[in-house]
Amino acid sequence: MYEKEQPLWIHDQHINDRGVGVDLNLAEHAVEIDAVIKARLLEQAKELTGLENPKSTAQLKSWIEDTAGIEVESLNKKSIAGVRADADCDAVDRMLDIRAGLAKTSTEKYNAMLRTACPDGRIRGLTQFYGAARTGRWAGRLVQMQNLPQNKMPDRDLDTARQLVEAGDLETLEMLFDDISGTLSQLIRTAFVATPGNVLIDADFSAIEARVISWLAGQEWRLEVFRTHGKIYEASASQMFHVPIEKIKKGNPEYALRQRGKVAELALGYQGGVSAMRRMDTGHNLDDLSDDEVKGIVDRWRETNSMIRDLWNIVDSAAVTVITNGGAQTIRSETTDAVITLACELDVITGTRYMTILLPSGRKLYYPSPEIGVNRWGNPSVSYMGQNQTTKRWERVETYGGKLVENIVQAIARDCLAIAIENLEAQGLHVVFHIHDEVVIDTPAWADEDTMLETVTKIMTKPIPWAQALPLNADGWVDKFFKKD
């Protein structure tokens, strides 16, 4: 274990022991309100279908088949739209809407809070040190903070909804908000609160992975974007589609290109292709494009980001070389101070052979029992022993240049967060939890909100000792409760 991990682990223990406050009154009333809503929906379902248990998939499939005269193979998420279209029946649409409401899990997080809160109203142990074995990132535990629903309603509505739920006022809540389950879901974050008399300061690294991969590859036009305005989606679209960046703004037809640039940025940095673009297109910006047209966007992105594309191949080739021949392969950016080294090492105690990747921080990533095989295209393929993320079994896992680059980038981003936490703690700004690249501090207010936030973001973005050329930025908010700004 890298020697600097020990003091970081100590910080982690303090953070987990410190815990974060939770509004138990809000959580309790949210659970009660959800139970009322679910009971109503269940009664409506029984009245509509006449079924004893309309939550039963088998019973519901039979009812739909009898009601609409169609055959129903499945009622999973992918099939629902097709069932609605085939049935073309108001009663079936209504029942499927009710079923969706019954399936919502908006209170599971609240129940987890109520189960895990200590007698003093704080939840402890929310993060696990080195929970992600490959990269060393923290993992969420207990309430699983890393997949909290986002709150998208305006702050004024969020405050109103929060007060009504705290009061248990379902009647007024239903007058003001259409989707009660959705509203409860958006309030989950706000159940985490500052210590009475304190505030929460939230600071989040901006586009940290996009910045790290640009620095690692030495992709200069991207680094210049991050040194200046930081609008990587607009800049990416401008580069790919040869449109002046000033035209890519709301109200202009060119703004649609920003959305495609955003999808490309989210999907393609780690050697993704058409299928990755489709998965990331949650806003349906690519629905009117054929796969060939999406492939054209992929090709444009790779051409525009040739240094990143080359990095995938360089890392893949280095991995094959060290596994085959032993020794080490050092990869240096020609324009930045980024350096990584791949090597093969033997654990003399266990006899296990590892491929290792030495990060700029001095920490290493480990890939046990590496081997070289042949992929379906007839090219050398890297594999190692690890946990299959789907089956959770320990088995041989295949990897490739883009995936290794993803591991490296996420590990470097983790090391940047670690330094930020150490710097914040050294200034008496105590972190109560963190999610991905975001920290939350619980502190007495010592100045106005803008000044406090500026203090924290300046500490967050201090130059990294081993990555002086990495342009960091952070932003956030100050409030009495947690939220997604």
CSV table of C-alpha atoms in Angstrom, one decimal:
chain,number,residue,atom,x,y,z
A,1,MET,CA,0.0,0.0,0.0
A,2,TYR,CA,1.3,3.4,-1.0
A,3,GLU,CA,2.6,5.1,2.2
A,4,LYS,CA,0.5,8.3,1.7
A,5,GLU,CA,-2.7,6.3,1.9
A,6,GLN,CA,-2.4,5.8,5.7
A,7,PRO,CA,-2.9,9.5,6.6
A,8,LEU,CA,-5.7,9.6,4.0
A,9,TRP,CA,-7.3,6.6,5.6
A,10,ILE,CA,-7.2,8.4,9.0
A,11,HIS,CA,-9.0,11.4,7.4
A,12,ASP,CA,-11.6,9.0,6.1
A,13,GLN,CA,-12.2,7.5,9.6
A,14,HIS,CA,-12.7,11.0,11.0
A,15,ILE,CA,-15.1,11.8,8.3
A,16,ASN,CA,-17.1,8.7,8.8
A,17,ASP,CA,-17.0,9.1,12.6
A,18,ARG,CA,-18.1,12.7,12.3
A,19,GLY,CA,-21.2,11.7,10.3
A,20,VAL,CA,-23.9,14.0,8.8
A,21,GLY,CA,-27.1,15.2,10.3
A,22,VAL,CA,-30.4,13.8,9.0
A,23,ASP,CA,-33.9,15.4,9.3
A,24,LEU,CA,-35.6,12.4,10.8
A,25,ASN,CA,-38.9,14.2,11.0
A,26,LEU,CA,-38.8,14.8,7.2
A,27,ALA,CA,-37.9,11.1,6.6
A,28,GLU,CA,-40.6,9.8,8.9
A,29,HIS,CA,-43.3,11.9,7.3
A,30,ALA,CA,-42.1,11.1,3.8
A,31,VAL,CA,-42.5,7.4,4.5
A,32,GLU,CA,-46.0,7.9,5.9
A,33,ILE,CA,-47.1,10.0,2.9
A,34,ASP,CA,-45.7,7.5,0.5
A,35,ALA,CA,-47.6,4.7,2.3
A,36,VAL,CA,-50.9,6.6,1.9
A,37,ILE,CA,-50.2,7.3,-1.8
A,38,LYS,CA,-49.3,3.6,-2.4
A,39,ALA,CA,-52.4,2.4,-0.6
A,40,ARG,CA,-54.6,4.6,-2.7
A,41,LEU,CA,-53.0,3.4,-5.9
A,42,LEU,CA,-53.5,-0.3,-4.9
A,43,GLU,CA,-57.2,0.3,-4.2
A,44,GLN,CA,-57.5,2.0,-7.6
A,45,ALA,CA,-55.8,-0.9,-9.3
A,46,LYS,CA,-58.1,-3.4,-7.6
A,47,GLU,CA,-61.2,-1.5,-8.6
A,48,LEU,CA,-60.0,-1.1,-12.2
A,49,THR,CA,-58.9,-4.7,-12.7
A,50,GLY,CA,-60.9,-6.7,-10.2
A,51,LEU,CA,-57.7,-8.6,-9.4
A,52,GLU,CA,-56.9,-9.8,-5.9
A,53,ASN,CA,-53.3,-8.8,-6.3
A,54,PRO,CA,-52.8,-6.4,-9.2
A,55,LYS,CA,-49.1,-6.1,-8.2
A,56,SER,CA,-48.6,-9.7,-9.5
A,57,THR,CA,-47.0,-9.7,-12.9
A,58,ALA,CA,-48.7,-13.0,-13.9
A,59,GLN,CA,-52.2,-11.8,-12.9
A,60,LEU,CA,-51.7,-8.4,-14.6
A,61,LYS,CA,-50.5,-10.0,-17.8
A,62,SER,CA,-53.6,-12.2,-17.9
A,63,TRP,CA,-55.8,-9.2,-17.3
A,64,ILE,CA,-54.3,-7.1,-20.1
A,65,GLU,CA,-54.6,-10.1,-22.5
A,66,ASP,CA,-58.3,-10.5,-21.6
A,67,THR,CA,-59.0,-6.8,-21.6
A,68,ALA,CA,-57.2,-5.8,-24.8
A,69,GLY,CA,-57.2,-9.1,-26.7
A,70,ILE,CA,-53.4,-9.2,-27.2
A,71,GLU,CA,-50.6,-11.5,-26.1
A,72,VAL,CA,-48.2,-10.1,-23.5
A,73,GLU,CA,-44.8,-11.7,-23.3
A,74,SER,CA,-43.3,-9.3,-20.7
A,75,LEU,CA,-44.0,-6.3,-18.6
A,76,ASN,CA,-40.4,-5.2,-18.1
A,77,LYS,CA,-39.3,-1.6,-18.7
A,78,LYS,CA,-38.3,-2.3,-22.3
A,79,SER,CA,-41.6,-3.9,-23.2
A,80,ILE,CA,-44.1,-1.5,-21.6
A,81,ALA,CA,-44.2,1.0,-24.6
A,82,GLY,CA,-44.9,-1.9,-26.9
A,83,VAL,CA,-47.7,-3.3,-24.7
A,84,ARG,CA,-49.3,0.1,-24.5
A,85,ALA,CA,-49.2,0.5,-28.3
A,86,ASP,CA,-50.5,-3.0,-29.0
A,87,ALA,CA,-53.3,-2.7,-26.4
A,88,ASP,CA,-54.4,0.8,-27.5
A,89,CYS,CA,-56.8,0.8,-24.5
A,90,ASP,CA,-57.4,3.5,-21.9
A,91,ALA,CA,-57.9,1.0,-19.1
A,92,VAL,CA,-54.6,-0.7,-19.8
A,93,ASP,CA,-52.8,2.7,-20.0
A,94,ARG,CA,-54.3,3.7,-16.7
A,95,MET,CA,-53.4,0.4,-15.0
A,96,LEU,CA,-49.8,0.6,-16.3
A,97,ASP,CA,-49.6,4.2,-15.0
A,98,ILE,CA,-50.8,2.9,-11.6
A,99,ARG,CA,-48.3,0.1,-11.7
A,100,ALA,CA,-45.5,2.5,-12.4
A,101,GLY,CA,-46.5,4.5,-9.3
A,102,LEU,CA,-46.6,1.4,-7.2
A,103,ALA,CA,-43.2,0.4,-8.3
A,104,LYS,CA,-41.6,3.8,-7.4
A,105,THR,CA,-39.0,3.4,-4.7
A,106,SER,CA,-39.0,7.0,-3.5
A,107,THR,CA,-39.0,6.0,0.2
A,108,GLU,CA,-36.3,3.3,0.2
A,109,LYS,CA,-33.6,6.0,0.9
A,110,TYR,CA,-35.7,7.5,3.7
A,111,ASN,CA,-36.1,4.0,5.3
A,112,ALA,CA,-32.4,3.5,5.1
A,113,MET,CA,-31.9,6.9,6.9
A,114,LEU,CA,-34.3,5.9,9.7
A,115,ARG,CA,-32.6,2.5,10.0
A,116,THR,CA,-29.0,3.8,10.2
A,117,ALA,CA,-29.3,7.1,12.1
A,118,CYS,CA,-27.5,7.2,15.4
A,119,PRO,CA,-29.4,8.4,18.6
A,120,ASP,CA,-27.9,11.9,18.0
A,121,GLY,CA,-29.6,12.1,14.6
A,122,ARG,CA,-26.4,11.7,12.6
A,123,ILE,CA,-25.6,8.9,10.1
A,124,ARG,CA,-22.1,7.6,10.2
A,125,GLY,CA,-20.1,5.3,7.9
A,126,LEU,CA,-21.5,6.5,4.6
A,127,THR,CA,-18.3,5.9,2.6
A,128,GLN,CA,-16.0,2.9,2.3
A,129,PHE,CA,-12.3,3.7,1.9
A,130,TYR,CA,-10.9,2.0,-1.3
A,131,GLY,CA,-14.4,0.6,-2.0
A,132,ALA,CA,-13.7,0.5,-5.7
A,133,ALA,CA,-10.9,-2.1,-5.8
A,134,ARG,CA,-9.6,-1.3,-9.3
A,135,THR,CA,-9.3,2.5,-9.0
A,136,GLY,CA,-9.2,3.1,-5.2
A,137,ARG,CA,-12.3,5.4,-5.3
A,138,TRP,CA,-14.6,5.5,-2.3
A,139,ALA,CA,-17.8,3.5,-2.4
A,140,GLY,CA,-21.1,4.5,-0.9
A,141,ARG,CA,-22.6,2.5,1.9
A,142,LEU,CA,-25.8,2.4,4.0
A,143,VAL,CA,-27.9,5.1,2.3
A,144,GLN,CA,-25.7,4.8,-0.9
A,145,MET,CA,-25.1,8.5,-1.4
A,146,GLN,CA,-23.6,7.9,-4.9
A,147,ASN,CA,-26.9,7.3,-6.6
A,148,LEU,CA,-29.3,9.8,-4.9
A,149,PRO,CA,-32.1,11.1,-7.2
A,150,GLN,CA,-31.5,14.7,-8.4
A,151,ASN,CA,-33.7,17.5,-7.4
A,152,LYS,CA,-34.7,19.6,-10.5
A,153,MET,CA,-37.4,21.8,-9.1
A,154,PRO,CA,-36.6,25.5,-8.3
A,155,ASP,CA,-35.3,26.2,-4.8
A,156,ARG,CA,-38.5,28.0,-3.8
A,157,ASP,CA,-40.6,24.9,-4.7
A,158,LEU,CA,-38.1,22.7,-3.0
A,159,ASP,CA,-38.4,24.7,0.2
A,160,THR,CA,-42.2,24.7,0.0
A,161,ALA,CA,-42.4,20.9,-0.6
A,162,ARG,CA,-39.9,20.3,2.2
A,163,GLN,CA,-42.0,22.3,4.7
A,164,LEU,CA,-45.2,20.5,3.8
A,165,VAL,CA,-43.7,17.1,4.1
A,166,GLU,CA,-42.1,18.0,7.4
A,167,ALA,CA,-45.6,19.0,8.6
A,168,GLY,CA,-47.1,15.9,7.2
A,169,ASP,CA,-49.5,18.1,5.2
A,170,LEU,CA,-50.5,15.7,2.3
A,171,GLU,CA,-53.6,17.7,1.4
A,172,THR,CA,-51.7,20.9,0.6
A,173,LEU,CA,-48.9,19.0,-0.9
A,174,GLU,CA,-51.4,17.4,-3.4
A,175,MET,CA,-52.8,20.8,-4.2
A,176,LEU,CA,-49.4,22.2,-5.1
A,177,PHE,CA,-47.6,19.3,-6.7
A,178,ASP,CA,-48.9,16.8,-9.2
A,179,ASP,CA,-46.5,13.9,-8.7
A,180,ILE,CA,-46.2,13.2,-5.0
A,181,SER,CA,-43.9,10.2,-5.3
A,182,GLY,CA,-41.7,12.2,-7.6
A,183,THR,CA,-41.7,15.1,-5.2
A,184,LEU,CA,-40.7,12.9,-2.3
A,185,SER,CA,-37.9,11.5,-4.5
A,186,GLN,CA,-36.6,15.0,-5.2
A,187,LEU,CA,-36.6,15.8,-1.4
A,188,ILE,CA,-34.3,12.8,-0.5
A,189,ARG,CA,-31.1,14.9,-0.7
A,190,THR,CA,-32.6,17.6,1.5
A,191,ALA,CA,-33.0,15.2,4.4
A,192,PHE,CA,-29.2,15.6,5.0
A,193,VAL,CA,-28.9,18.7,7.0
A,194,ALA,CA,-26.3,20.9,8.7
A,195,THR,CA,-25.7,20.8,12.4
A,196,PRO,CA,-28.1,23.3,14.1
A,197,GLY,CA,-26.5,26.8,13.8
A,198,ASN,CA,-24.2,25.6,11.0
A,199,VAL,CA,-24.3,25.6,7.2
A,200,LEU,CA,-23.3,23.0,4.6
A,201,ILE,CA,-20.8,24.1,2.0
A,202,ASP,CA,-20.8,22.0,-1.1
A,203,ALA,CA,-17.9,22.1,-3.6
A,204,ASP,CA,-17.7,19.9,-6.8
A,205,PHE,CA,-14.8,19.6,-9.2
A,206,SER,CA,-16.0,20.7,-12.6
A,207,ALA,CA,-15.7,18.1,-15.4
A,208,ILE,CA,-12.8,16.5,-13.5
A,209,GLU,CA,-12.5,13.4,-15.7
A,210,ALA,CA,-12.6,15.4,-18.9
A,211,ARG,CA,-9.9,17.6,-17.5
A,212,VAL,CA,-7.7,14.7,-16.4
A,213,ILE,CA,-7.9,12.8,-19.7
A,214,SER,CA,-7.1,16.0,-21.6
A,215,TRP,CA,-4.0,16.5,-19.4
A,216,LEU,CA,-3.0,12.9,-19.5
A,217,ALA,CA,-3.2,12.9,-23.3
A,218,GLY,CA,-1.9,16.4,-23.8
A,219,GLN,CA,-4.9,17.4,-25.9
A,220,GLU,CA,-4.0,21.1,-26.1
A,221,TRP,CA,-7.2,22.6,-27.5
A,222,ARG,CA,-9.2,21.0,-24.6
A,223,LEU,CA,-6.7,22.2,-22.0
A,224,GLU,CA,-7.1,25.7,-23.3
A,225,VAL,CA,-10.9,25.4,-22.9
A,226,PHE,CA,-10.4,24.3,-19.3
A,227,ARG,CA,-7.9,27.1,-18.6
A,228,THR,CA,-10.5,29.7,-19.9
A,229,HIS,CA,-14.3,29.5,-20.2
A,230,GLY,CA,-14.6,25.7,-19.4
A,231,LYS,CA,-17.5,25.1,-21.8
A,232,ILE,CA,-16.3,21.8,-23.1
A,233,TYR,CA,-19.7,20.7,-24.6
A,234,GLU,CA,-19.9,23.8,-26.7
A,235,ALA,CA,-16.2,23.7,-27.6
A,236,SER,CA,-16.4,20.0,-28.6
A,237,ALA,CA,-19.4,20.7,-30.8
A,238,SER,CA,-17.6,23.7,-32.3
A,239,GLN,CA,-14.5,21.5,-33.1
A,240,MET,CA,-16.5,18.6,-34.5
A,241,PHE,CA,-19.0,20.5,-36.6
A,242,HIS,CA,-16.8,23.5,-37.5
A,243,VAL,CA,-19.3,26.1,-36.1
A,244,PRO,CA,-18.1,29.2,-34.2
A,245,ILE,CA,-18.6,28.6,-30.5
A,246,GLU,CA,-20.4,31.9,-30.0
A,247,LYS,CA,-23.2,30.6,-32.2
A,248,ILE,CA,-23.8,27.6,-30.0
A,249,LYS,CA,-26.1,29.1,-27.4
A,250,LYS,CA,-29.8,28.9,-26.3
A,251,GLY,CA,-32.1,30.4,-28.9
A,252,ASN,CA,-29.9,29.6,-31.9
A,253,PRO,CA,-30.5,26.5,-34.1
A,254,GLU,CA,-26.9,25.6,-33.5
A,255,TYR,CA,-27.7,24.9,-29.9
A,256,ALA,CA,-28.8,21.4,-30.9
A,257,LEU,CA,-25.1,20.7,-31.7
A,258,ARG,CA,-24.2,21.4,-28.1
A,259,GLN,CA,-26.5,18.5,-27.0
A,260,ARG,CA,-24.7,16.2,-29.5
A,261,GLY,CA,-21.4,17.5,-28.3
A,262,LYS,CA,-22.4,16.7,-24.7
A,263,VAL,CA,-23.4,13.1,-25.5
A,264,ALA,CA,-20.1,12.6,-27.4
A,265,GLU,CA,-18.1,14.0,-24.4
A,266,LEU,CA,-19.9,11.7,-22.0
A,267,ALA,CA,-19.8,8.6,-24.2
A,268,LEU,CA,-16.5,8.6,-26.2
A,269,GLY,CA,-13.6,9.4,-23.9
A,270,TYR,CA,-12.9,5.8,-23.1
A,271,GLN,CA,-13.1,4.4,-26.6
A,272,GLY,CA,-16.9,4.1,-26.7
A,273,GLY,CA,-18.7,3.9,-30.0
A,274,VAL,CA,-22.3,4.0,-31.4
A,275,SER,CA,-23.8,1.9,-28.7
A,276,ALA,CA,-22.2,4.1,-26.0
A,277,MET,CA,-23.6,7.2,-27.7
A,278,ARG,CA,-27.1,5.6,-27.7
A,279,ARG,CA,-26.8,4.7,-24.0
A,280,MET,CA,-25.8,8.2,-23.0
A,281,ASP,CA,-28.4,9.9,-25.1
A,282,THR,CA,-31.0,10.2,-22.3
A,283,GLY,CA,-32.3,13.4,-23.9
A,284,HIS,CA,-33.1,11.7,-27.2
A,285,ASN,CA,-30.9,14.1,-29.1
A,286,LEU,CA,-29.9,11.3,-31.5
A,287,ASP,CA,-33.2,9.7,-32.2
A,288,ASP,CA,-33.5,11.1,-35.7
A,289,LEU,CA,-30.0,9.9,-36.7
A,290,SER,CA,-29.2,6.5,-38.2
A,291,ASP,CA,-26.4,4.4,-36.7
A,292,ASP,CA,-24.2,5.4,-39.7
A,293,GLU,CA,-24.8,9.1,-38.8
A,294,VAL,CA,-24.0,8.5,-35.2
A,295,LYS,CA,-20.9,6.7,-36.3
A,296,GLY,CA,-20.0,9.8,-38.2
A,297,ILE,CA,-20.1,11.8,-34.9
A,298,VAL,CA,-17.9,9.2,-33.2
A,299,ASP,CA,-15.4,9.5,-36.0
A,300,ARG,CA,-15.4,13.3,-35.9
A,301,TRP,CA,-14.9,13.2,-32.1
A,302,ARG,CA,-11.9,10.9,-32.4
A,303,GLU,CA,-10.4,12.9,-35.2
A,304,THR,CA,-10.8,16.1,-33.1
A,305,ASN,CA,-9.3,14.4,-30.1
A,306,SER,CA,-6.5,12.5,-31.8
A,307,MET,CA,-4.2,12.7,-28.8
A,308,ILE,CA,-6.8,10.9,-26.6
A,309,ARG,CA,-7.4,8.4,-29.4
A,310,ASP,CA,-3.7,7.7,-29.5
A,311,LEU,CA,-3.5,7.4,-25.8
A,312,TRP,CA,-5.9,4.4,-25.9
A,313,ASN,CA,-3.6,2.6,-28.3
A,314,ILE,CA,-0.4,3.6,-26.5
A,315,VAL,CA,-1.7,2.2,-23.2
A,316,ASP,CA,-3.0,-0.9,-24.8
A,317,SER,CA,0.3,-1.6,-26.6
A,318,ALA,CA,2.2,-0.9,-23.4
A,319,ALA,CA,0.1,-3.4,-21.5
A,320,VAL,CA,0.6,-6.1,-24.1
A,321,THR,CA,4.4,-5.4,-24.1
A,322,VAL,CA,4.9,-5.6,-20.3
A,323,ILE,CA,2.7,-8.7,-19.9
A,324,THR,CA,4.5,-10.5,-22.8
A,325,ASN,CA,8.1,-9.4,-22.2
A,326,GLY,CA,8.2,-8.1,-18.6
A,327,GLY,CA,9.9,-4.9,-17.7
A,328,ALA,CA,8.3,-1.5,-17.7
A,329,GLN,CA,6.8,1.0,-20.2
A,330,THR,CA,6.7,4.7,-19.3
A,331,ILE,CA,4.2,7.0,-21.1
A,332,ARG,CA,4.8,10.7,-21.0
A,333,SER,CA,2.7,13.5,-22.4
A,334,GLU,CA,4.7,15.6,-24.8
A,335,THR,CA,3.0,18.9,-23.7
A,336,THR,CA,2.1,18.4,-20.0
A,337,ASP,CA,3.7,16.9,-16.9
A,338,ALA,CA,1.6,13.7,-17.0
A,339,VAL,CA,3.6,10.5,-16.6
A,340,ILE,CA,2.4,6.9,-16.0
A,341,THR,CA,4.3,3.6,-16.0
A,342,LEU,CA,3.1,0.2,-16.8
A,343,ALA,CA,5.0,-2.8,-15.5
A,344,CYS,CA,4.8,-6.5,-14.5
A,345,GLU,CA,5.6,-7.4,-10.9
A,346,LEU,CA,5.8,-10.6,-8.9
A,347,ASP,CA,4.5,-10.8,-5.3
A,348,VAL,CA,7.2,-13.1,-3.9
A,349,ILE,CA,5.0,-14.0,-0.9
A,350,THR,CA,1.9,-15.3,-2.8
A,351,GLY,CA,3.6,-15.9,-6.2
A,352,THR,CA,1.0,-13.8,-7.9
A,353,ARG,CA,2.0,-11.9,-11.0
A,354,TYR,CA,0.5,-8.4,-11.4
A,355,MET,CA,0.4,-5.8,-14.1
A,356,THR,CA,0.8,-2.5,-12.3
A,357,ILE,CA,0.2,1.1,-13.4
A,358,LEU,CA,2.1,3.7,-11.5
A,359,LEU,CA,0.1,6.9,-11.3
A,360,PRO,CA,1.5,10.4,-11.2
A,361,SER,CA,0.7,10.5,-7.5
A,362,GLY,CA,2.9,7.5,-6.8
A,363,ARG,CA,0.0,5.2,-6.1
A,364,LYS,CA,-0.3,2.0,-8.2
A,365,LEU,CA,-3.2,0.1,-9.8
A,366,TYR,CA,-3.0,-3.7,-9.7
A,367,TYR,CA,-4.2,-6.2,-12.3
A,368,PRO,CA,-3.7,-9.8,-11.0
A,369,SER,CA,-2.5,-12.7,-13.2
A,370,PRO,CA,-2.5,-10.8,-16.5
A,371,GLU,CA,-2.5,-12.7,-19.7
A,372,ILE,CA,-2.5,-12.0,-23.4
A,373,GLY,CA,-5.1,-13.7,-25.6
A,374,VAL,CA,-6.6,-12.9,-29.0
A,375,ASN,CA,-9.8,-10.9,-29.5
A,376,ARG,CA,-12.5,-11.4,-32.1
A,377,TRP,CA,-10.6,-9.2,-34.6
A,378,GLY,CA,-7.5,-11.3,-34.2
A,379,ASN,CA,-5.5,-8.7,-32.2
A,380,PRO,CA,-3.8,-9.2,-28.9
A,381,SER,CA,-6.2,-9.0,-26.0
A,382,VAL,CA,-5.4,-8.2,-22.3
A,383,SER,CA,-7.1,-10.0,-19.5
A,384,TYR,CA,-6.6,-10.3,-15.7
A,385,MET,CA,-8.4,-11.9,-12.7
A,386,GLY,CA,-11.1,-9.8,-11.2
A,387,GLN,CA,-14.7,-9.5,-10.1
A,388,ASN,CA,-17.2,-9.6,-12.9
A,389,GLN,CA,-19.4,-6.5,-12.2
A,390,THR,CA,-22.5,-8.3,-13.4
A,391,THR,CA,-22.2,-11.7,-11.8
A,392,LYS,CA,-19.9,-10.6,-8.9
A,393,ARG,CA,-17.8,-13.7,-9.5
A,394,TRP,CA,-14.0,-13.8,-9.4
A,395,GLU,CA,-13.1,-14.7,-13.0
A,396,ARG,CA,-11.0,-13.7,-16.0
A,397,VAL,CA,-11.9,-10.2,-17.1
A,398,GLU,CA,-11.0,-8.8,-20.5
A,399,THR,CA,-9.9,-5.2,-20.9
A,400,TYR,CA,-8.5,-2.9,-23.6
A,401,GLY,CA,-6.8,0.5,-24.0
A,402,GLY,CA,-9.9,2.7,-23.5
A,403,LYS,CA,-10.9,0.8,-20.4
A,404,LEU,CA,-7.4,1.0,-18.9
A,405,VAL,CA,-7.4,4.7,-19.6
A,406,GLU,CA,-10.8,5.0,-17.8
A,407,ASN,CA,-9.3,3.3,-14.8
A,408,ILE,CA,-6.3,5.6,-14.9
A,409,VAL,CA,-8.3,8.8,-15.3
A,410,GLN,CA,-10.8,7.9,-12.5
A,411,ALA,CA,-7.9,6.9,-10.2
A,412,ILE,CA,-6.1,10.2,-10.8
A,413,ALA,CA,-9.4,12.1,-10.2
A,414,ARG,CA,-9.7,10.2,-6.9
A,415,ASP,CA,-6.2,11.2,-5.9
A,416,CYS,CA,-7.1,14.9,-6.7
A,417,LEU,CA,-10.1,14.6,-4.4
A,418,ALA,CA,-7.9,13.0,-1.7
A,419,ILE,CA,-5.5,16.0,-1.8
A,420,ALA,CA,-8.5,18.4,-1.7
A,421,ILE,CA,-9.9,16.6,1.4
A,422,GLU,CA,-6.5,16.8,3.1
A,423,ASN,CA,-6.1,20.5,2.3
A,424,LEU,CA,-9.7,21.3,3.5
A,425,GLU,CA,-9.2,19.3,6.8
A,426,ALA,CA,-5.9,21.1,7.4
A,427,GLN,CA,-7.8,24.4,7.3
A,428,GLY,CA,-10.4,23.2,9.8
A,429,LEU,CA,-13.0,22.8,7.1
A,430,HIS,CA,-14.4,19.4,8.2
A,431,VAL,CA,-15.9,17.2,5.5
A,432,VAL,CA,-19.0,15.2,6.6
A,433,PHE,CA,-19.3,13.2,3.4
A,434,HIS,CA,-18.3,13.2,-0.3
A,435,ILE,CA,-19.7,11.8,-3.5
A,436,HIS,CA,-17.6,11.1,-6.5
A,437,ASP,CA,-15.8,14.4,-7.0
A,438,GLU,CA,-17.9,16.5,-4.6
A,439,VAL,CA,-17.3,17.3,-0.9
A,440,VAL,CA,-19.8,18.5,1.7
A,441,ILE,CA,-18.5,20.5,4.7
A,442,ASP,CA,-20.5,21.2,7.9
A,443,THR,CA,-19.3,24.4,9.5
A,444,PRO,CA,-20.4,27.5,11.4
A,445,ALA,CA,-20.8,30.4,9.1
A,446,TRP,CA,-17.8,32.7,9.4
A,447,ALA,CA,-18.6,35.1,6.5
A,448,ASP,CA,-21.2,35.7,3.7
A,449,GLU,CA,-22.1,32.7,1.5
A,450,ASP,CA,-20.0,33.9,-1.5
A,451,THR,CA,-16.9,34.4,0.6
A,452,MET,CA,-17.2,31.0,2.2
A,453,LEU,CA,-17.8,29.2,-1.1
A,454,GLU,CA,-14.8,31.1,-2.7
A,455,THR,CA,-12.6,30.0,0.2
A,456,VAL,CA,-13.5,26.4,-0.2
A,457,THR,CA,-13.2,26.3,-4.0
A,458,LYS,CA,-9.8,28.0,-3.8
A,459,ILE,CA,-8.6,25.3,-1.5
A,460,MET,CA,-10.1,22.6,-3.8
A,461,THR,CA,-8.4,23.9,-6.9
A,462,LYS,CA,-4.9,24.5,-5.5
A,463,PRO,CA,-2.4,23.1,-8.0
A,464,ILE,CA,-1.7,19.4,-7.5
A,465,PRO,CA,2.0,18.9,-6.6
A,466,TRP,CA,2.4,16.1,-9.2
A,467,ALA,CA,0.1,17.7,-11.8
A,468,GLN,CA,0.9,21.3,-12.0
A,469,ALA,CA,-0.4,21.6,-15.6
A,470,LEU,CA,-3.8,20.1,-14.8
A,471,PRO,CA,-6.3,22.9,-14.9
A,472,LEU,CA,-8.8,22.4,-12.0
A,473,ASN,CA,-12.0,24.3,-11.3
A,474,ALA,CA,-14.8,23.8,-8.7
A,475,ASP,CA,-18.1,25.3,-7.9
A,476,GLY,CA,-20.9,24.8,-5.4
A,477,TRP,CA,-23.4,26.3,-3.0
A,478,VAL,CA,-24.1,27.1,0.7
A,479,ASP,CA,-27.3,26.1,2.4
A,480,LYS,CA,-28.9,24.5,5.4
A,481,PHE,CA,-29.6,21.2,3.6
A,482,PHE,CA,-28.1,19.1,0.9
A,483,LYS,CA,-29.3,19.4,-2.7
A,484,LYS,CA,-28.2,19.2,-6.3
A,485,ASP,CA,-27.6,22.8,-7.5
